[in-house]
mmCIF file of C-alpha atoms in Angstrom:
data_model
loop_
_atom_site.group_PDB
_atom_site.id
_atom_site.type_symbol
_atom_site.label_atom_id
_atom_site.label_comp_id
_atom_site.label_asym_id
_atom_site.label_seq_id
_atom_site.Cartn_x
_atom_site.Cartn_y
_atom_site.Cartn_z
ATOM 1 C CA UNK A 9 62.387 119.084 110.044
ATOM 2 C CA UNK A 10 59.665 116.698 109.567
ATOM 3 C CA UNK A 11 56.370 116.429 111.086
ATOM 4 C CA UNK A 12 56.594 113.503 112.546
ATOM 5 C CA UNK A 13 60.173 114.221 113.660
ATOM 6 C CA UNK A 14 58.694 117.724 115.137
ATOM 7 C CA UNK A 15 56.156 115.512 117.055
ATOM 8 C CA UNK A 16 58.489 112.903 118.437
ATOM 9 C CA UNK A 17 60.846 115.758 120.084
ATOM 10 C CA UNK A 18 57.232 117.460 121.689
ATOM 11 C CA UNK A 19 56.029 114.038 122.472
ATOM 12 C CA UNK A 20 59.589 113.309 124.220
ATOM 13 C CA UNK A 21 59.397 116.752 126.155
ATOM 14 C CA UNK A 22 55.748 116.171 127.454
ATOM 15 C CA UNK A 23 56.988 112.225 128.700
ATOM 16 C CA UNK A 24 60.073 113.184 130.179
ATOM 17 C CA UNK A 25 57.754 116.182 132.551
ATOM 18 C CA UNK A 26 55.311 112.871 133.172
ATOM 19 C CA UNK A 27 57.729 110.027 133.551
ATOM 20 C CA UNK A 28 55.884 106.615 133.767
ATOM 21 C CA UNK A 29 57.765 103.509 135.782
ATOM 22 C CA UNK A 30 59.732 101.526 133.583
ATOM 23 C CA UNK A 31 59.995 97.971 132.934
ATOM 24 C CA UNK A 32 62.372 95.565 134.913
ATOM 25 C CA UNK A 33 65.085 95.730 132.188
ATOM 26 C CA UNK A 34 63.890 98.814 130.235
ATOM 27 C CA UNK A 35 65.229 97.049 126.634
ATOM 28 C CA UNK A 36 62.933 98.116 124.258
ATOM 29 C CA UNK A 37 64.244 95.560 122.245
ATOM 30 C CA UNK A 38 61.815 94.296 119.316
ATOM 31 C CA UNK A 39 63.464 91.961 118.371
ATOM 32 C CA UNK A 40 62.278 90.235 122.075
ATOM 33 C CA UNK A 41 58.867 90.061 120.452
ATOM 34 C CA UNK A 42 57.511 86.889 119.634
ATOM 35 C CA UNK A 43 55.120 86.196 116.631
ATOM 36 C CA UNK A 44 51.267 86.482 116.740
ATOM 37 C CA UNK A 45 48.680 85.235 113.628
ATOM 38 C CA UNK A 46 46.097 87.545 112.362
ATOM 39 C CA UNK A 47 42.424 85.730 112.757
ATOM 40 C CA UNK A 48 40.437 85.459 110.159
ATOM 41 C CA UNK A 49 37.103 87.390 111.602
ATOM 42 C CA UNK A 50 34.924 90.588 110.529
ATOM 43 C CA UNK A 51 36.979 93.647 111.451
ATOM 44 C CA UNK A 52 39.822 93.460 113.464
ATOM 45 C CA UNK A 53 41.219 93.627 117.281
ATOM 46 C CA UNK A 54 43.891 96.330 116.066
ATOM 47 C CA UNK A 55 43.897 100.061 116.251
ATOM 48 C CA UNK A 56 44.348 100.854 112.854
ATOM 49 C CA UNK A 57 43.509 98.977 110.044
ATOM 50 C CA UNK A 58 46.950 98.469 108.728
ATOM 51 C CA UNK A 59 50.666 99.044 110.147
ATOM 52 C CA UNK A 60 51.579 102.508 109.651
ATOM 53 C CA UNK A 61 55.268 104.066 109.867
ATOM 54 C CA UNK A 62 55.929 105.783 113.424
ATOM 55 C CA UNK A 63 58.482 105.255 116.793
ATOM 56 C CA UNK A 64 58.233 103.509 119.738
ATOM 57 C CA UNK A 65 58.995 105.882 122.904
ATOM 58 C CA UNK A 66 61.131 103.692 125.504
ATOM 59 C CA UNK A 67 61.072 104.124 129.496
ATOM 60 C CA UNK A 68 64.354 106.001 128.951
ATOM 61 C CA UNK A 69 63.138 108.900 127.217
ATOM 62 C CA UNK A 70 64.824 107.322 123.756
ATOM 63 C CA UNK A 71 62.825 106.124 120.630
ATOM 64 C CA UNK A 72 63.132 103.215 118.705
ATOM 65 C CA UNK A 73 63.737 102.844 114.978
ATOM 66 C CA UNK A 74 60.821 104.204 112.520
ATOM 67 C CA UNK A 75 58.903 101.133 111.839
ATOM 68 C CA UNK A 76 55.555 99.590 110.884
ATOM 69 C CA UNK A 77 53.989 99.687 113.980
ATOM 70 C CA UNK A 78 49.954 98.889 115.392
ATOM 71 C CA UNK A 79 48.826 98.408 119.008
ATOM 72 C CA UNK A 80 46.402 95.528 119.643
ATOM 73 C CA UNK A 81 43.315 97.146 121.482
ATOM 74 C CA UNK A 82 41.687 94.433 122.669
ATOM 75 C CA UNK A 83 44.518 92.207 124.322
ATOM 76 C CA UNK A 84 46.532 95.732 125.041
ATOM 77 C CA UNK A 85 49.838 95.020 123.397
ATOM 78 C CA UNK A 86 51.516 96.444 120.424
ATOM 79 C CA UNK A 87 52.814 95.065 117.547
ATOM 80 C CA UNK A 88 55.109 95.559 114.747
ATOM 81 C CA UNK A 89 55.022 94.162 110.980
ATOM 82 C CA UNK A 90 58.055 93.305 109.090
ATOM 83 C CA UNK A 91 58.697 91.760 105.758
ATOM 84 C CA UNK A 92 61.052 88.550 105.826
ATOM 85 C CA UNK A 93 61.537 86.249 102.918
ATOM 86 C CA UNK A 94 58.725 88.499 100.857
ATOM 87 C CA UNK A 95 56.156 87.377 103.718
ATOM 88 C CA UNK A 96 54.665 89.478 106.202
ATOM 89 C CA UNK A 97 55.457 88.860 110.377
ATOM 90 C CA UNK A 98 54.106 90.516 112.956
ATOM 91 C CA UNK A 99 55.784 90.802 116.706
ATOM 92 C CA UNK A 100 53.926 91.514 119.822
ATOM 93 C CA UNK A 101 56.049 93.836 121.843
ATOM 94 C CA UNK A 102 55.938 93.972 125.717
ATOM 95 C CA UNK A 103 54.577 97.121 127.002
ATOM 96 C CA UNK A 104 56.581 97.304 129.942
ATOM 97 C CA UNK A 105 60.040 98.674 127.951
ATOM 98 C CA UNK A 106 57.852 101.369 126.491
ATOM 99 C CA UNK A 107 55.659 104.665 127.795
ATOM 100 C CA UNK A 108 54.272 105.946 124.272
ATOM 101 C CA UNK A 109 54.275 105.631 120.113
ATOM 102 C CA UNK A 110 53.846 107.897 117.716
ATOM 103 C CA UNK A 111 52.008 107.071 114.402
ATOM 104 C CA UNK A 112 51.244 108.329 111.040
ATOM 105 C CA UNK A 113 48.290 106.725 109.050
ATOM 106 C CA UNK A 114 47.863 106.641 105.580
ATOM 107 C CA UNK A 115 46.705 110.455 105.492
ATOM 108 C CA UNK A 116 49.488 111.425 107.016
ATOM 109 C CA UNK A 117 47.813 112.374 110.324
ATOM 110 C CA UNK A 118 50.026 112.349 112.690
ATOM 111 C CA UNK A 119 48.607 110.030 116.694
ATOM 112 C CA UNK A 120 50.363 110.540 119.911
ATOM 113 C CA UNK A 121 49.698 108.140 122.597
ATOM 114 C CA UNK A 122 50.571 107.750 125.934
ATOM 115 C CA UNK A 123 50.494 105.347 128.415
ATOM 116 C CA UNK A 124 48.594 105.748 131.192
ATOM 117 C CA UNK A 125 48.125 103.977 134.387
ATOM 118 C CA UNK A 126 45.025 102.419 135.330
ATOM 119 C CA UNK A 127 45.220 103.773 139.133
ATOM 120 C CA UNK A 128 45.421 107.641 137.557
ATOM 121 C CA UNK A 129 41.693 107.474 136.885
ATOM 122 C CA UNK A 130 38.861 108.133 139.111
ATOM 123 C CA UNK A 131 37.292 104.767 138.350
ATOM 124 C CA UNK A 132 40.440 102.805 138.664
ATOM 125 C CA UNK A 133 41.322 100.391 135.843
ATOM 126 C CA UNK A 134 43.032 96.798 135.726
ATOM 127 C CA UNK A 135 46.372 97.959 133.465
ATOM 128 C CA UNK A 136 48.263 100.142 132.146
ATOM 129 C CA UNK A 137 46.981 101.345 128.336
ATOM 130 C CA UNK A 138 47.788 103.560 125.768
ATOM 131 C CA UNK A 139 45.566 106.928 125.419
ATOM 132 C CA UNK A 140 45.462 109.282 122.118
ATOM 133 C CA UNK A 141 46.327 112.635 123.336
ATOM 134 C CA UNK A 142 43.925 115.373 122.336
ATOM 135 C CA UNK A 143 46.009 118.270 122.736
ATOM 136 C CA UNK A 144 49.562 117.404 122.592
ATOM 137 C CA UNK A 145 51.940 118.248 124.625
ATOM 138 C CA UNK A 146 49.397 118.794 127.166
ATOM 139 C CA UNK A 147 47.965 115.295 128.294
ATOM 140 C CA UNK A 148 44.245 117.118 130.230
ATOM 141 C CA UNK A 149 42.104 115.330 127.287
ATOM 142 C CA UNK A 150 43.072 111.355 126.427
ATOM 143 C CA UNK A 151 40.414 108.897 124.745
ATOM 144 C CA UNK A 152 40.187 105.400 124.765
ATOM 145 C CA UNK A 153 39.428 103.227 121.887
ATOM 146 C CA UNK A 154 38.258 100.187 122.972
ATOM 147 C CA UNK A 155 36.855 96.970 120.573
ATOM 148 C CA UNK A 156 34.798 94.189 122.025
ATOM 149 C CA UNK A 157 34.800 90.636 120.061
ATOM 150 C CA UNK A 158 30.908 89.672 119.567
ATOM 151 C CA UNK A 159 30.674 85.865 119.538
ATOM 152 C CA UNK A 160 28.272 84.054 117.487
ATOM 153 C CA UNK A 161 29.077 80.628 119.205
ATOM 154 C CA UNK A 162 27.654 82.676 122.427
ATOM 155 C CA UNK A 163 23.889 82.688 121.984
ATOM 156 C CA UNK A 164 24.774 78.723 120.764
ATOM 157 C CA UNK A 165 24.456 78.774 117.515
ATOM 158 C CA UNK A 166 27.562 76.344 115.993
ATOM 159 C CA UNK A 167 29.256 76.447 112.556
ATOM 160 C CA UNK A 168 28.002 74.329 109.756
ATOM 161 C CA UNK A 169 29.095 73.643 105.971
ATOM 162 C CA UNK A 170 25.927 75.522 104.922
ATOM 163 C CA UNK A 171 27.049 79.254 107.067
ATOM 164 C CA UNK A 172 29.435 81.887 107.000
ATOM 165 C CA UNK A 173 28.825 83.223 110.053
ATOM 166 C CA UNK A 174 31.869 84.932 111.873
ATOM 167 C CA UNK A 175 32.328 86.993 115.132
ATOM 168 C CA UNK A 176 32.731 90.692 114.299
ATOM 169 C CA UNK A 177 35.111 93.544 116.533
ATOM 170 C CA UNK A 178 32.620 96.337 117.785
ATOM 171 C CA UNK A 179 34.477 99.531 118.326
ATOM 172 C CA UNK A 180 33.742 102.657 120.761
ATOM 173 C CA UNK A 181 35.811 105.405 121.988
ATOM 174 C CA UNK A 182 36.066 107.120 125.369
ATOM 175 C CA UNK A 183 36.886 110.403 126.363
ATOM 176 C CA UNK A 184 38.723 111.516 129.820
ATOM 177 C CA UNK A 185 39.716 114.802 131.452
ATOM 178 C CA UNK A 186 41.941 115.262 134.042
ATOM 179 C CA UNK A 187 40.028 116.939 136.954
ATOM 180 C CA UNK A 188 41.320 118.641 139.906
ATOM 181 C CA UNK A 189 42.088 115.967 141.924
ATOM 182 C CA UNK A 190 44.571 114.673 138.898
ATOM 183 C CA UNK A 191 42.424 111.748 138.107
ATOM 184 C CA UNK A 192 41.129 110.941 134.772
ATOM 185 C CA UNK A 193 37.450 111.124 134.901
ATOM 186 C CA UNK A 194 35.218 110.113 131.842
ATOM 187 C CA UNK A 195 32.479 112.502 129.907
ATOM 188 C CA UNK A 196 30.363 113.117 127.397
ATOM 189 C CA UNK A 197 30.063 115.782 125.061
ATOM 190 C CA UNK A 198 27.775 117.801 126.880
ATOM 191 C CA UNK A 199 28.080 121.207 128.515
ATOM 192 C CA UNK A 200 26.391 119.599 131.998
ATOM 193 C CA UNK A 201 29.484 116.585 131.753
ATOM 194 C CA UNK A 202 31.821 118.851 131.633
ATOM 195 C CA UNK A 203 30.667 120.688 134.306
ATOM 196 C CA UNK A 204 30.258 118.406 136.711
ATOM 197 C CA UNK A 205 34.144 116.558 135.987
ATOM 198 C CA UNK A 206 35.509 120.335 136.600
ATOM 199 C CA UNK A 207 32.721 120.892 139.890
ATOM 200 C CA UNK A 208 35.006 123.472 141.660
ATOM 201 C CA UNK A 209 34.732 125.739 138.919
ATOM 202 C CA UNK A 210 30.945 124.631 137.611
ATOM 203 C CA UNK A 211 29.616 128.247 137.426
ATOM 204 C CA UNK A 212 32.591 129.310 135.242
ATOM 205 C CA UNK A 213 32.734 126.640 133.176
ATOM 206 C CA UNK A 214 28.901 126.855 131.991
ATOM 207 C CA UNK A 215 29.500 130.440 131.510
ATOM 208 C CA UNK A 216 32.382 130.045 129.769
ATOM 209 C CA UNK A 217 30.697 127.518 127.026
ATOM 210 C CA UNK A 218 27.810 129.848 127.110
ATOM 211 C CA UNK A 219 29.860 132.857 126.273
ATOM 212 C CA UNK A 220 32.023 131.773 123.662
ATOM 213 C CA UNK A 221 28.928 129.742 122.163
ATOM 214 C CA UNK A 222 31.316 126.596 122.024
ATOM 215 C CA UNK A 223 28.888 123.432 120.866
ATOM 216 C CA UNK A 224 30.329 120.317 122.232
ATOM 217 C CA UNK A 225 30.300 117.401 119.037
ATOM 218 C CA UNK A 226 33.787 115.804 119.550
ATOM 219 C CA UNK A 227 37.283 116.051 121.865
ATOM 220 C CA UNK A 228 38.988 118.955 119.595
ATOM 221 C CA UNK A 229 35.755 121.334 121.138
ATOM 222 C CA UNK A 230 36.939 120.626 124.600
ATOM 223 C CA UNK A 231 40.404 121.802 124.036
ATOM 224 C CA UNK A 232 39.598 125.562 124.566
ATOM 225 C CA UNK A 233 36.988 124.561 127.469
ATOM 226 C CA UNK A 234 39.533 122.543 129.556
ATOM 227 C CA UNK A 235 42.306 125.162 128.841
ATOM 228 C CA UNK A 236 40.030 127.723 130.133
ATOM 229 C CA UNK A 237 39.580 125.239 133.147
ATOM 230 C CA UNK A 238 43.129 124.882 134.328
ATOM 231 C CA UNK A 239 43.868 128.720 133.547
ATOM 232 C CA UNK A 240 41.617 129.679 136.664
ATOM 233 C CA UNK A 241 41.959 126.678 138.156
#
């Protein structure tokens, strides 16, 4: 069996324990997407920098096709590429018939991501968005990746024949933990941050990290820390 095909049937097991409300009709149908233009501007509002094979996961626990799929960060929709009549088209898809995609980049690294709604974190959001799982099937450990559009028309300055001058995408990422209250509540990587999202169990936790000697540079270090967590939890 294929990786990806390995991942989808995990990915379907963890959504099916975590079921997400479903859209009013719960199609799923792409072909309800309408078409979108790609702006000509440094960088990009996407995810990835290209559309990479992988499967929509649908409200009812089925997948869709394997197709070129992205998910447009900054407007929070996703998006599919298709060729037709040798040209490229891209759909925007409506989140609502869908509660997670699965993609595999050019490396073939395999993404899980799950949507999440905004009310499950501790600072509430406005909507529902999609989250990269950490440390699949478990969902304890999502990030965010977020872009913000930097305007050069903001400060004033206007467009002449003379410039080039563009807007550019600026791109951070966010990491969450699911605490004990089962809210998503953002840190850094840093032994006091995680401490003080997992406060019942501070003392173990810093003694923990101390005793295994675990140095906290990105979300893979915090797998064994928030396992730990939610085995004395």
């Amino acid at each position: 069996m294929k990786l990806i095909q390995k991942v989808l049937i995990m990915f379907l097991i963890t959504l099916s324990a975590n079921s997400i409300a479903q859209g009013s009709d719960n199609s799923g149908n792409i072909n309800s997407g309408f078409r979108f233009a790609i702006d000509d501007q440094k960088g990009h509002p996407f995810l990835k920098s290209d559309w990479y094979e992988g499967n929509f996961v649908k409200n009812d626990g089925t997948t869709s096709d394997k197709m070129l799929i992205n998910y447009q960060i900054v407007d929070n929709f996703l998006t599919v590429m298709k060729m037709e009549g040798g040209e490229k088209v891209f759909l925007k898809i409506n989140n609502d018939d869908y509660k997670g995609f699965v993609i595999k980049d050019k490396d073939n690294k395999v993404f899980i991501y799950k949507k999440i709604e905004g009310s499950n974190f501790e600072s509430k959001k406005k909507e529902d968005k999609f989250y990269l799982m950490s440390n699949p099937p478990k969902s304890t450990i999502v990030i965010e990746s977020s872009k913000t559009y930097k305007d050069p028309n903001a400060s004033g300055w206007t467009s002449t024949t003379s410039t080039t001058k563009r807007g550019e995408y600026k791109s951070s990422t966010t990491v969450y933990v699911l605490n004990k209250d089962n809210k998503y509540v953002k840190v850094k990587y840093s032994t006091s941050s995680i401490a003080k999202a997992f406060s019942d169990k501070k003392k173990e936790i810093k003694a923990f990290i101390k005793k295994e000697n675990i140095k906290i540079d990105d979300a893979a270090d915090l797998i064994p820390i928030v396992d730990y967590y939610y085995s004395i939890k």
